[in-house]
PDB file of N, CA and C in Angstrom:
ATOM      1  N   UNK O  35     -29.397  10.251  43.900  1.00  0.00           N
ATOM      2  CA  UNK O  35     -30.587  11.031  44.044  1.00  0.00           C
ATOM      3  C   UNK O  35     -31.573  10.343  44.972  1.00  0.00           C
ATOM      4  N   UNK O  36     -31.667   8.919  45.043  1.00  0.00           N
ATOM      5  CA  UNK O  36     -32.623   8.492  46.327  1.00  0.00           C
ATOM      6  C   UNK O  36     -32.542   8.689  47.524  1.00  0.00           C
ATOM      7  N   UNK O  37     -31.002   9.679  47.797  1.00  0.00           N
ATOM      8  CA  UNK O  37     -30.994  10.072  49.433  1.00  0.00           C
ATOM      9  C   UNK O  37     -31.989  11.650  49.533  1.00  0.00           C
ATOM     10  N   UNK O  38     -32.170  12.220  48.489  1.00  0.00           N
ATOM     11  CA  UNK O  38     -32.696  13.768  48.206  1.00  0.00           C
ATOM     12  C   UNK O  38     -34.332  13.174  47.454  1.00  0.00           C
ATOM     13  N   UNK O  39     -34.921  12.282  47.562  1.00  0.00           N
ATOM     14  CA  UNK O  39     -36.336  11.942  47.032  1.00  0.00           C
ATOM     15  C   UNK O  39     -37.573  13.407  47.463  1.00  0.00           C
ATOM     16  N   UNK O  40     -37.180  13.328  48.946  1.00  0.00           N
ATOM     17  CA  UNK O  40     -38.143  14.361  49.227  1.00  0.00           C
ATOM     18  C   UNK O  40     -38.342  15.688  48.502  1.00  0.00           C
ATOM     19  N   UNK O  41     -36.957  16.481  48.357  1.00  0.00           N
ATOM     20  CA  UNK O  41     -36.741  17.419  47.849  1.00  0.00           C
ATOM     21  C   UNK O  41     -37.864  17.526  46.661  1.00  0.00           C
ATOM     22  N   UNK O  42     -38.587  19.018  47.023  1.00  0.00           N
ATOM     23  CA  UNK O  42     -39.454  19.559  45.535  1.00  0.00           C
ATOM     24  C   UNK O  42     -39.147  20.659  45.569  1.00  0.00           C
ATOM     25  N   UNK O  43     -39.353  21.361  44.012  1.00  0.00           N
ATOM     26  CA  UNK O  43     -38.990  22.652  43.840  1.00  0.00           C
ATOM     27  C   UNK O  43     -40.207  23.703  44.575  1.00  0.00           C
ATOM     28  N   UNK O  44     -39.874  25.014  44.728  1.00  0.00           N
ATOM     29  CA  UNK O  44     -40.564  25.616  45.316  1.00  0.00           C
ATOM     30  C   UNK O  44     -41.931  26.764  44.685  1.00  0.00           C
ATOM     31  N   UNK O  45     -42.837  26.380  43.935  1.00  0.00           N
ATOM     32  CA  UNK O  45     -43.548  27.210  42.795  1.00  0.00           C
ATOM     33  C   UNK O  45     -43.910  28.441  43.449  1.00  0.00           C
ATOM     34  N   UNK O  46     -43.722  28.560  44.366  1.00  0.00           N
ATOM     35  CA  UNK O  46     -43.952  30.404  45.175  1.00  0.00           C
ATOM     36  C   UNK O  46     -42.516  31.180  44.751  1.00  0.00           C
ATOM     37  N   UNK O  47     -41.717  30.473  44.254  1.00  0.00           N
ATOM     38  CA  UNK O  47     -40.152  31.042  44.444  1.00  0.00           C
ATOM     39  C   UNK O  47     -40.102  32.069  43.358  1.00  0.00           C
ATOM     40  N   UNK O  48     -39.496  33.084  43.161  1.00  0.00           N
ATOM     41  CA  UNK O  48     -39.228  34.170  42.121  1.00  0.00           C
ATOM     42  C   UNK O  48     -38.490  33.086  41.013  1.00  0.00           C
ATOM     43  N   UNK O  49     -37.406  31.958  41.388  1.00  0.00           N
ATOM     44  CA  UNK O  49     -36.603  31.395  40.746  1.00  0.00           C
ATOM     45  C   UNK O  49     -37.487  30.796  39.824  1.00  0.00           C
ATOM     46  N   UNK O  50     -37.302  30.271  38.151  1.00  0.00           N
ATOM     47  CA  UNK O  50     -38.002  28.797  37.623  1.00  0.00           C
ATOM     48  C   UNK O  50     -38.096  27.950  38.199  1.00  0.00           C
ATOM     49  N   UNK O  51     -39.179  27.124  38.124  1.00  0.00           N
ATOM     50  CA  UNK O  51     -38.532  25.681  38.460  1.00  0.00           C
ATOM     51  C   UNK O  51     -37.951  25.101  37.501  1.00  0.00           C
ATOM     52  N   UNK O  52     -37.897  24.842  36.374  1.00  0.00           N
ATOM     53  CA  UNK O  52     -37.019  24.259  36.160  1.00  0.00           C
ATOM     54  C   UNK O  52     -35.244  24.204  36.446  1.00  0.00           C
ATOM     55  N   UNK O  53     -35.350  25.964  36.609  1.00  0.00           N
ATOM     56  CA  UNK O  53     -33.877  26.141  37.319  1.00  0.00           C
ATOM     57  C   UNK O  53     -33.601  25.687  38.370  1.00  0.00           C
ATOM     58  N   UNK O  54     -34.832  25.761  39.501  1.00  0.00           N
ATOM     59  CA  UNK O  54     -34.744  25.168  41.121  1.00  0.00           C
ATOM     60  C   UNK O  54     -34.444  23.838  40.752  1.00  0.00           C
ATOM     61  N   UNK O  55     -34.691  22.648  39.745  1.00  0.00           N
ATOM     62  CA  UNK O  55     -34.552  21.257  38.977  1.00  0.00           C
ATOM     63  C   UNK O  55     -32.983  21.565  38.790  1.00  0.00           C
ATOM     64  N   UNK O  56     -32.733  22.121  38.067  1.00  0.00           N
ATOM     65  CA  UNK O  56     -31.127  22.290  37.136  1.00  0.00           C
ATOM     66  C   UNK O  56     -30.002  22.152  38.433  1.00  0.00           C
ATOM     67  N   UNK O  57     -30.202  23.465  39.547  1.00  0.00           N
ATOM     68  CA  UNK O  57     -29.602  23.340  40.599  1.00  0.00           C
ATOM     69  C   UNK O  57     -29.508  22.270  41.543  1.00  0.00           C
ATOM     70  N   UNK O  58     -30.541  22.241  42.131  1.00  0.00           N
ATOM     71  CA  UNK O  58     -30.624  20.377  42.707  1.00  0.00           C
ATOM     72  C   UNK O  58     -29.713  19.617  42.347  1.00  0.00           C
ATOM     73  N   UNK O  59     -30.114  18.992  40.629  1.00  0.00           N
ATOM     74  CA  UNK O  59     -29.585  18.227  40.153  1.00  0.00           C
ATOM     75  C   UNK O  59     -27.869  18.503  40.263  1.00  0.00           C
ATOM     76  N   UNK O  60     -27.672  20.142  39.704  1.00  0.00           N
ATOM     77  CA  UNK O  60     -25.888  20.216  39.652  1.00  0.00           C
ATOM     78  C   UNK O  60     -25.485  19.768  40.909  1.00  0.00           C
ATOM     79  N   UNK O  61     -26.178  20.177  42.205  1.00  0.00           N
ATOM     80  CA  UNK O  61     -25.284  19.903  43.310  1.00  0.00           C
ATOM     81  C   UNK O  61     -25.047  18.842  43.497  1.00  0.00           C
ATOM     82  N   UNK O  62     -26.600  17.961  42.910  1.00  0.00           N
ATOM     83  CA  UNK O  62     -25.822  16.140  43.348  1.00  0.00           C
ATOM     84  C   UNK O  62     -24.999  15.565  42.841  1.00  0.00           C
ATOM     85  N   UNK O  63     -24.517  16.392  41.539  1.00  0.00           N
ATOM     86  CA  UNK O  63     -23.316  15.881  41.028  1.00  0.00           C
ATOM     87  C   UNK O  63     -22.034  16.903  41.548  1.00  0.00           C
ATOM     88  N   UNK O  64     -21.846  18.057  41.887  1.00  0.00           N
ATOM     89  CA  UNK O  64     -20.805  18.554  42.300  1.00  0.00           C
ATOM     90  C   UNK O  64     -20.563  17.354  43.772  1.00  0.00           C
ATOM     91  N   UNK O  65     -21.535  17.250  44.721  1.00  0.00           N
ATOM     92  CA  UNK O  65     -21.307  16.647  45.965  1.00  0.00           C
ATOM     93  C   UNK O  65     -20.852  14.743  45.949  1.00  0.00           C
ATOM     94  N   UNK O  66     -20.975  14.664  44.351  1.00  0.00           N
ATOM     95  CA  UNK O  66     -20.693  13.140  44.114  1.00  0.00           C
ATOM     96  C   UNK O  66     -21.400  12.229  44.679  1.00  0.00           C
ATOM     97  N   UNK O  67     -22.949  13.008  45.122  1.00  0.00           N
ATOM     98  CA  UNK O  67     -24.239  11.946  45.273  1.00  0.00           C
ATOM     99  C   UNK O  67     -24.820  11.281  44.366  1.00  0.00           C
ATOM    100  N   UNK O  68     -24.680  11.624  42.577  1.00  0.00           N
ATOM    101  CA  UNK O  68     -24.521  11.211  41.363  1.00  0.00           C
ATOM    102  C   UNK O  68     -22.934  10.934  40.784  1.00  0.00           C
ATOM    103  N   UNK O  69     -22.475  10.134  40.866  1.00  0.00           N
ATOM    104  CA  UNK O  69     -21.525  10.257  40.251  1.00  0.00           C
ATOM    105  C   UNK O  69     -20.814   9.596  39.043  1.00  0.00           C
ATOM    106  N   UNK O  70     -19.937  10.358  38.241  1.00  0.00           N
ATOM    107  CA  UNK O  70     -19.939  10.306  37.411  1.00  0.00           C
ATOM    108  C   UNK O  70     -20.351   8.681  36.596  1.00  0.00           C
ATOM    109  N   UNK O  71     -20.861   9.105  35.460  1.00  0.00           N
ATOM    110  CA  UNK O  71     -21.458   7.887  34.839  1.00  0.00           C
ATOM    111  C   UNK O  71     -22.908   7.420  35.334  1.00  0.00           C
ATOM    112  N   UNK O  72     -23.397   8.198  36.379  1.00  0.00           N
ATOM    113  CA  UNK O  72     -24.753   7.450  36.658  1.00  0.00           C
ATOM    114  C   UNK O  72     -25.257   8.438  35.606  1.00  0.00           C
ATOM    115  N   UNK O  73     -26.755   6.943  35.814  1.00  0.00           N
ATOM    116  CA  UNK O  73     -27.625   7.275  34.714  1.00  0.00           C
ATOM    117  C   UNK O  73     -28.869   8.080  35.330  1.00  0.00           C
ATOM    118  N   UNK O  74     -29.279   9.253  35.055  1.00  0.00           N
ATOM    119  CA  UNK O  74     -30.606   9.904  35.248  1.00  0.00           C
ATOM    120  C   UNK O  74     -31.619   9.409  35.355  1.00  0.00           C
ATOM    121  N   UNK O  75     -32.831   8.978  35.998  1.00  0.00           N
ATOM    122  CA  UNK O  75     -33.792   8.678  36.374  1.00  0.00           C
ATOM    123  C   UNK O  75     -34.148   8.992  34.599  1.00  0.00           C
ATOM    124  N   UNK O  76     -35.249   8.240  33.913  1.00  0.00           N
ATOM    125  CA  UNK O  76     -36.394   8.665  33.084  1.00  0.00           C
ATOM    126  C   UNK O  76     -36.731   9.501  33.378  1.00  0.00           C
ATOM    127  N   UNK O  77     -37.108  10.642  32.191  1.00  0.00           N
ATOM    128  CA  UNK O  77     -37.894  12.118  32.039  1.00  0.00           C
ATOM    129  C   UNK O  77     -39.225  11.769  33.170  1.00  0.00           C
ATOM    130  N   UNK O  78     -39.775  10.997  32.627  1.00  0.00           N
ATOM    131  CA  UNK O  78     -41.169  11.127  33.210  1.00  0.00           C
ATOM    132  C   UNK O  78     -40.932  10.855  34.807  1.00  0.00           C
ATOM    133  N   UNK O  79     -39.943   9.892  34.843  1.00  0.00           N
ATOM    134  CA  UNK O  79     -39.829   9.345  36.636  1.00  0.00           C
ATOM    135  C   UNK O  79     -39.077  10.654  37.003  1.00  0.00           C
ATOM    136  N   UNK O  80     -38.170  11.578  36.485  1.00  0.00           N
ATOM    137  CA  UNK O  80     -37.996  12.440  37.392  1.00  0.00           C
ATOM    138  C   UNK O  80     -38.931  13.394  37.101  1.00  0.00           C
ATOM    139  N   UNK O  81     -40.525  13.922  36.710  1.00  0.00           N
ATOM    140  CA  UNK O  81     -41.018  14.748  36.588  1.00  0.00           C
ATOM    141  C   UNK O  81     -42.118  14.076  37.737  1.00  0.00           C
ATOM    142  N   UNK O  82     -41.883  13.026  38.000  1.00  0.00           N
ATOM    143  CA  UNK O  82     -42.652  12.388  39.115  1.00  0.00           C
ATOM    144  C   UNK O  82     -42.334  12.499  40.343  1.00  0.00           C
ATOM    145  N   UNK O  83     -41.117  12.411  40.431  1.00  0.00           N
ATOM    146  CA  UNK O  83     -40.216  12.810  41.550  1.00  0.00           C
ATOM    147  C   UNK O  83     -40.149  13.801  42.279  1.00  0.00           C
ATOM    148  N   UNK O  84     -40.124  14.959  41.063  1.00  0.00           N
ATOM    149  CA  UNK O  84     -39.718  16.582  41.827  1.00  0.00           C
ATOM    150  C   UNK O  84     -41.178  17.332  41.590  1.00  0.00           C
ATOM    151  N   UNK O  85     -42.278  16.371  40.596  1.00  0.00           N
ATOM    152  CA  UNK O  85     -43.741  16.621  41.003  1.00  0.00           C
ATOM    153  C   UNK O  85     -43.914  18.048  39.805  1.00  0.00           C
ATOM    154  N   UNK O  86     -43.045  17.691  38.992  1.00  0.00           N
ATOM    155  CA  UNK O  86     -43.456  19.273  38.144  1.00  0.00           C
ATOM    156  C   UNK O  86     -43.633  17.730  36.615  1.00  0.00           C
ATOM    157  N   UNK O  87     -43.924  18.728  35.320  1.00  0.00           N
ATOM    158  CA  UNK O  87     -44.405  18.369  34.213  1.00  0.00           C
ATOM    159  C   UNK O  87     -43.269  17.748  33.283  1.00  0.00           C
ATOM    160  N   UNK O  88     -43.499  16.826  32.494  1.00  0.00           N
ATOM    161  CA  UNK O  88     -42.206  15.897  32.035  1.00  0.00           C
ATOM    162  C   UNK O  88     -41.438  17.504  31.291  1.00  0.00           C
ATOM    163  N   UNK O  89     -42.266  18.569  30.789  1.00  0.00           N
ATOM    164  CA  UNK O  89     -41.484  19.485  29.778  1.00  0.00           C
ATOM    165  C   UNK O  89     -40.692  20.418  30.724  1.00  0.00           C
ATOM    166  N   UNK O  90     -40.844  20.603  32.130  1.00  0.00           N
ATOM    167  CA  UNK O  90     -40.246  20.639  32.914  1.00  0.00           C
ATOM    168  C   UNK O  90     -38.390  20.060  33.050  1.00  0.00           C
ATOM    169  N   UNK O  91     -38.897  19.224  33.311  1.00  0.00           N
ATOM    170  CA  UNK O  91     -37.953  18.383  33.707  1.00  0.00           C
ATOM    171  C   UNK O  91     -36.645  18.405  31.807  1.00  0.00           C
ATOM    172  N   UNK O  92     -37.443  18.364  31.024  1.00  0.00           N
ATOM    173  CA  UNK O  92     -36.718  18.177  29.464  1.00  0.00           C
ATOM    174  C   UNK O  92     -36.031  19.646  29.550  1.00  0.00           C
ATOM    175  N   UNK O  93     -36.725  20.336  29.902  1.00  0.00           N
ATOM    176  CA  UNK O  93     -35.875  21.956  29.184  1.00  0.00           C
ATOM    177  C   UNK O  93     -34.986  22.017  30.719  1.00  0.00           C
ATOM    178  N   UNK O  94     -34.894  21.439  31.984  1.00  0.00           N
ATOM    179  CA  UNK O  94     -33.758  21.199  33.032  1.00  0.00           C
ATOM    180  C   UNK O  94     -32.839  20.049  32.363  1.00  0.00           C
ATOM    181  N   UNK O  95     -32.908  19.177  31.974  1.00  0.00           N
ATOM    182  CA  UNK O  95     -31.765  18.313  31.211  1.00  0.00           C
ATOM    183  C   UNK O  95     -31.058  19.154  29.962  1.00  0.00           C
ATOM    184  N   UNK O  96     -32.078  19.943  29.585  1.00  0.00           N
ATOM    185  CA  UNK O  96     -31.410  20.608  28.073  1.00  0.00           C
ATOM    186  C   UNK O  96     -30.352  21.480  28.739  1.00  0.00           C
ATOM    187  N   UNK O  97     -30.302  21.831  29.734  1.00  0.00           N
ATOM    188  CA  UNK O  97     -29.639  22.990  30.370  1.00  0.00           C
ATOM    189  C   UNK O  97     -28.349  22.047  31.144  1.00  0.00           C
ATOM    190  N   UNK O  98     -28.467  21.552  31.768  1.00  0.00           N
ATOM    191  CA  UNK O  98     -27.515  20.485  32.166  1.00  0.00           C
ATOM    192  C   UNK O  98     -26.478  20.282  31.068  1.00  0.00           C
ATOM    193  N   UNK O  99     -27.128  19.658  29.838  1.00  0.00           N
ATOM    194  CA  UNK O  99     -26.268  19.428  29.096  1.00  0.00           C
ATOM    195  C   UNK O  99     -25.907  20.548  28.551  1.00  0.00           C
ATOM    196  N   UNK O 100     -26.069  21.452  28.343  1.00  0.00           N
ATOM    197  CA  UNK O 100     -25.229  22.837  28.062  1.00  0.00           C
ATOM    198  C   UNK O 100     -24.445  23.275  29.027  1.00  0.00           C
ATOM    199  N   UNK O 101     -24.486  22.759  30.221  1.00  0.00           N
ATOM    200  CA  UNK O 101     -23.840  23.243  31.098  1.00  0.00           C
ATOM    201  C   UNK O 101     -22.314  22.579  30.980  1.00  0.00           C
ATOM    202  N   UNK O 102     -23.023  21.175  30.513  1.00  0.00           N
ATOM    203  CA  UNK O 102     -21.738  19.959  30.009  1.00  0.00           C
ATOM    204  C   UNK O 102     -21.626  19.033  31.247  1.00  0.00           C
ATOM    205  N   UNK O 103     -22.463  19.223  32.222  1.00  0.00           N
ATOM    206  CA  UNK O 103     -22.703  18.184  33.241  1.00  0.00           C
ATOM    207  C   UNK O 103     -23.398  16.705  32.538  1.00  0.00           C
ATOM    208  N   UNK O 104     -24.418  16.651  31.898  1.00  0.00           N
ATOM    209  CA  UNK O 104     -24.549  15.335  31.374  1.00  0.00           C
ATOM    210  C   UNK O 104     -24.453  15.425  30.191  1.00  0.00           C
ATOM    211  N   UNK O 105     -24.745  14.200  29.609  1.00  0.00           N
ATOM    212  CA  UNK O 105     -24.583  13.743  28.173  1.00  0.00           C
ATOM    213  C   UNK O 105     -25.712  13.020  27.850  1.00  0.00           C
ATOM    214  N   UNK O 106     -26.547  12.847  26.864  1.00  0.00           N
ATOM    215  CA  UNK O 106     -28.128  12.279  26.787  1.00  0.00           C
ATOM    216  C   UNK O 106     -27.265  11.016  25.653  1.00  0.00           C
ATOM    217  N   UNK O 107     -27.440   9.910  25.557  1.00  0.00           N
ATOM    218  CA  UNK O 107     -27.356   9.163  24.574  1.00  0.00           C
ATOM    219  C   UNK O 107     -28.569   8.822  23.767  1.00  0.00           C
ATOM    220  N   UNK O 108     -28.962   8.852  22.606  1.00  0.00           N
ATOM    221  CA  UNK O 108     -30.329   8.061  22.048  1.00  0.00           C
ATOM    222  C   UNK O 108     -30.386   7.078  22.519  1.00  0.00           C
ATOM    223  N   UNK O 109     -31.601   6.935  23.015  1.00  0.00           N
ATOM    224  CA  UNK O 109     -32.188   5.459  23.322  1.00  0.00           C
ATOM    225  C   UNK O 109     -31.049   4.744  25.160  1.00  0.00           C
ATOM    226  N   UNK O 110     -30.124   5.327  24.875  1.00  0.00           N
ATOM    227  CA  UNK O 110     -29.824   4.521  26.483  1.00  0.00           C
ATOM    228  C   UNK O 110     -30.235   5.477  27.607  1.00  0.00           C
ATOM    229  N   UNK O 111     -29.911   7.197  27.660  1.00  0.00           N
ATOM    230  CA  UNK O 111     -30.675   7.470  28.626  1.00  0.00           C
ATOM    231  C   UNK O 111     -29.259   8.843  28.952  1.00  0.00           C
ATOM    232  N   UNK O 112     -29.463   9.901  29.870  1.00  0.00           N
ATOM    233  CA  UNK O 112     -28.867  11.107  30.168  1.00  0.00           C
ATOM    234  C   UNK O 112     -27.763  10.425  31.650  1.00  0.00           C
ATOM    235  N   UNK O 113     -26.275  10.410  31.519  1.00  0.00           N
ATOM    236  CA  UNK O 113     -25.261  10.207  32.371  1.00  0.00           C
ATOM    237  C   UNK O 113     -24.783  11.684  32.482  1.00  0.00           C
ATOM    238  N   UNK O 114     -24.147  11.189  33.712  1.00  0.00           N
ATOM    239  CA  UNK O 114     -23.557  12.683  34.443  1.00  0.00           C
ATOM    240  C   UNK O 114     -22.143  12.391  33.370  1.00  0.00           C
ATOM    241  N   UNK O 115     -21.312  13.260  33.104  1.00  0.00           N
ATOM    242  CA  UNK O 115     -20.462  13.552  31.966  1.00  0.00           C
ATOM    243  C   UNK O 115     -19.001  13.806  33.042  1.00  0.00           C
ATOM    244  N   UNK O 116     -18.158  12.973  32.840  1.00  0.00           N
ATOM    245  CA  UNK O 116     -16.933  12.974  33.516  1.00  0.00           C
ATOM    246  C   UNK O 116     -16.268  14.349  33.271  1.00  0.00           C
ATOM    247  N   UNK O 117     -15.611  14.998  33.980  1.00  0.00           N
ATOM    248  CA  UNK O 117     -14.794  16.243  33.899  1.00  0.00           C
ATOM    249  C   UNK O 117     -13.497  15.829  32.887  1.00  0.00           C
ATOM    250  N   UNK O 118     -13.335  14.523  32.544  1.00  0.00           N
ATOM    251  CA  UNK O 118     -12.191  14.195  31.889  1.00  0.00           C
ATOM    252  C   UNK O 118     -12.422  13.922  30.266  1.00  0.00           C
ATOM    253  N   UNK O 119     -13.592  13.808  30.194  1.00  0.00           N
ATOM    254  CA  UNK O 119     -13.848  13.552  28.846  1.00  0.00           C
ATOM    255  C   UNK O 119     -14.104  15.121  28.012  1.00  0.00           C
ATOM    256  N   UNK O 120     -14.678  15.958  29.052  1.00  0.00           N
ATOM    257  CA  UNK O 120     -14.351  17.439  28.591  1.00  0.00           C
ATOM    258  C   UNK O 120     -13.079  17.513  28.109  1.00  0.00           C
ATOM    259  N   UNK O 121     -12.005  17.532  28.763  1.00  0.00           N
ATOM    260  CA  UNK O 121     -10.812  17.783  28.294  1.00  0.00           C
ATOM    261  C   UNK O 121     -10.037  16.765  27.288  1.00  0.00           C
ATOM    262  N   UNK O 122     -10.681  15.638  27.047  1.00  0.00           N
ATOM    263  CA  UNK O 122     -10.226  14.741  25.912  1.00  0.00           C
ATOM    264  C   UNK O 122     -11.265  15.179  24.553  1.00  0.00           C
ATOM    265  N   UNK O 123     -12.264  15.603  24.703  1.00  0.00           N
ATOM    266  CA  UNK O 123     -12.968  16.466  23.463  1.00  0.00           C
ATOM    267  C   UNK O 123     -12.092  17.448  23.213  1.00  0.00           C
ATOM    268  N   UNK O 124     -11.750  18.149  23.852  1.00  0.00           N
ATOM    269  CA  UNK O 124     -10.932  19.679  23.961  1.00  0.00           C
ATOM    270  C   UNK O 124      -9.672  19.422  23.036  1.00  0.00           C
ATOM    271  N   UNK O 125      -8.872  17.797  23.417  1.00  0.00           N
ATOM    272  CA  UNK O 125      -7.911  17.959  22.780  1.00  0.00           C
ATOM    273  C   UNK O 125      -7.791  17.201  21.769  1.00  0.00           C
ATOM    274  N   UNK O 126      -8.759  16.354  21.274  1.00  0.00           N
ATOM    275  CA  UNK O 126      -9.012  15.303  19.934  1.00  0.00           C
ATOM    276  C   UNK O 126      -9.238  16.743  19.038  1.00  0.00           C
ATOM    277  N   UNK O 127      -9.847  18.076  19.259  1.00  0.00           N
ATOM    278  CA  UNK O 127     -10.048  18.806  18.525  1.00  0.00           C
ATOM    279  C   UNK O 127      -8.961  19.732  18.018  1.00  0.00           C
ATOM    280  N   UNK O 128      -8.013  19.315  19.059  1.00  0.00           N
ATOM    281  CA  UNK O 128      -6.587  20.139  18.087  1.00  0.00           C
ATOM    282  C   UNK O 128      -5.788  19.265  17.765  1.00  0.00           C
ATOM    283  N   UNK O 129      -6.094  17.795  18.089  1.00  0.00           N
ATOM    284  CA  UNK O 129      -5.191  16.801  17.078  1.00  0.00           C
ATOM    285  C   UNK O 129      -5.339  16.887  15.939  1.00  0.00           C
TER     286      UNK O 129
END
């Protein structure tokens, strides 16, 4: 994400921002500018970043992780979520 710093969402846009946040973020992980296992900037440092409000930025991670792109751990912090561990959840659940 420090090659995309500039990037802010657009508050004239019909879109949310937090969605214009959600997207950003997916592409830097589809394009493997995050990749897998990095750790997410802090709530507040990325609400600093993309210049919108930390609750902003929380209900764009909540969505991420529904999306199943990251994973939030207590206390260590939100990683981008390997495509492989999807499918090892998938199948510990029919072992």
């Amino acid at each position: 994400m420090a090659d995309d710093r500039d990037w802010k969402p657009d508050p004239t846009s019909h879109v949310y921002v937090y969605l214009q946040v959600v997207h950003h973020i997916a592409e830097e992980i589809r394009t493997g500018r995050l990749p897998v296992g990095a750790r997410l900037p802090a709530e507040r440092d990325l609400a600093d970043q993309y210049g919108v409000a930390v609750n902003t930025i929380r209900r764009a991670v909540r969505d991420l992780r529904d999306q199943d792109l990251v994973i939030t751990v207590p206390i260590k912090g939100t990683f981008v979520k390997a495509e492989q561990q999807l499918a090892d959840e998938g199948n510990e659940a029919t072992d």
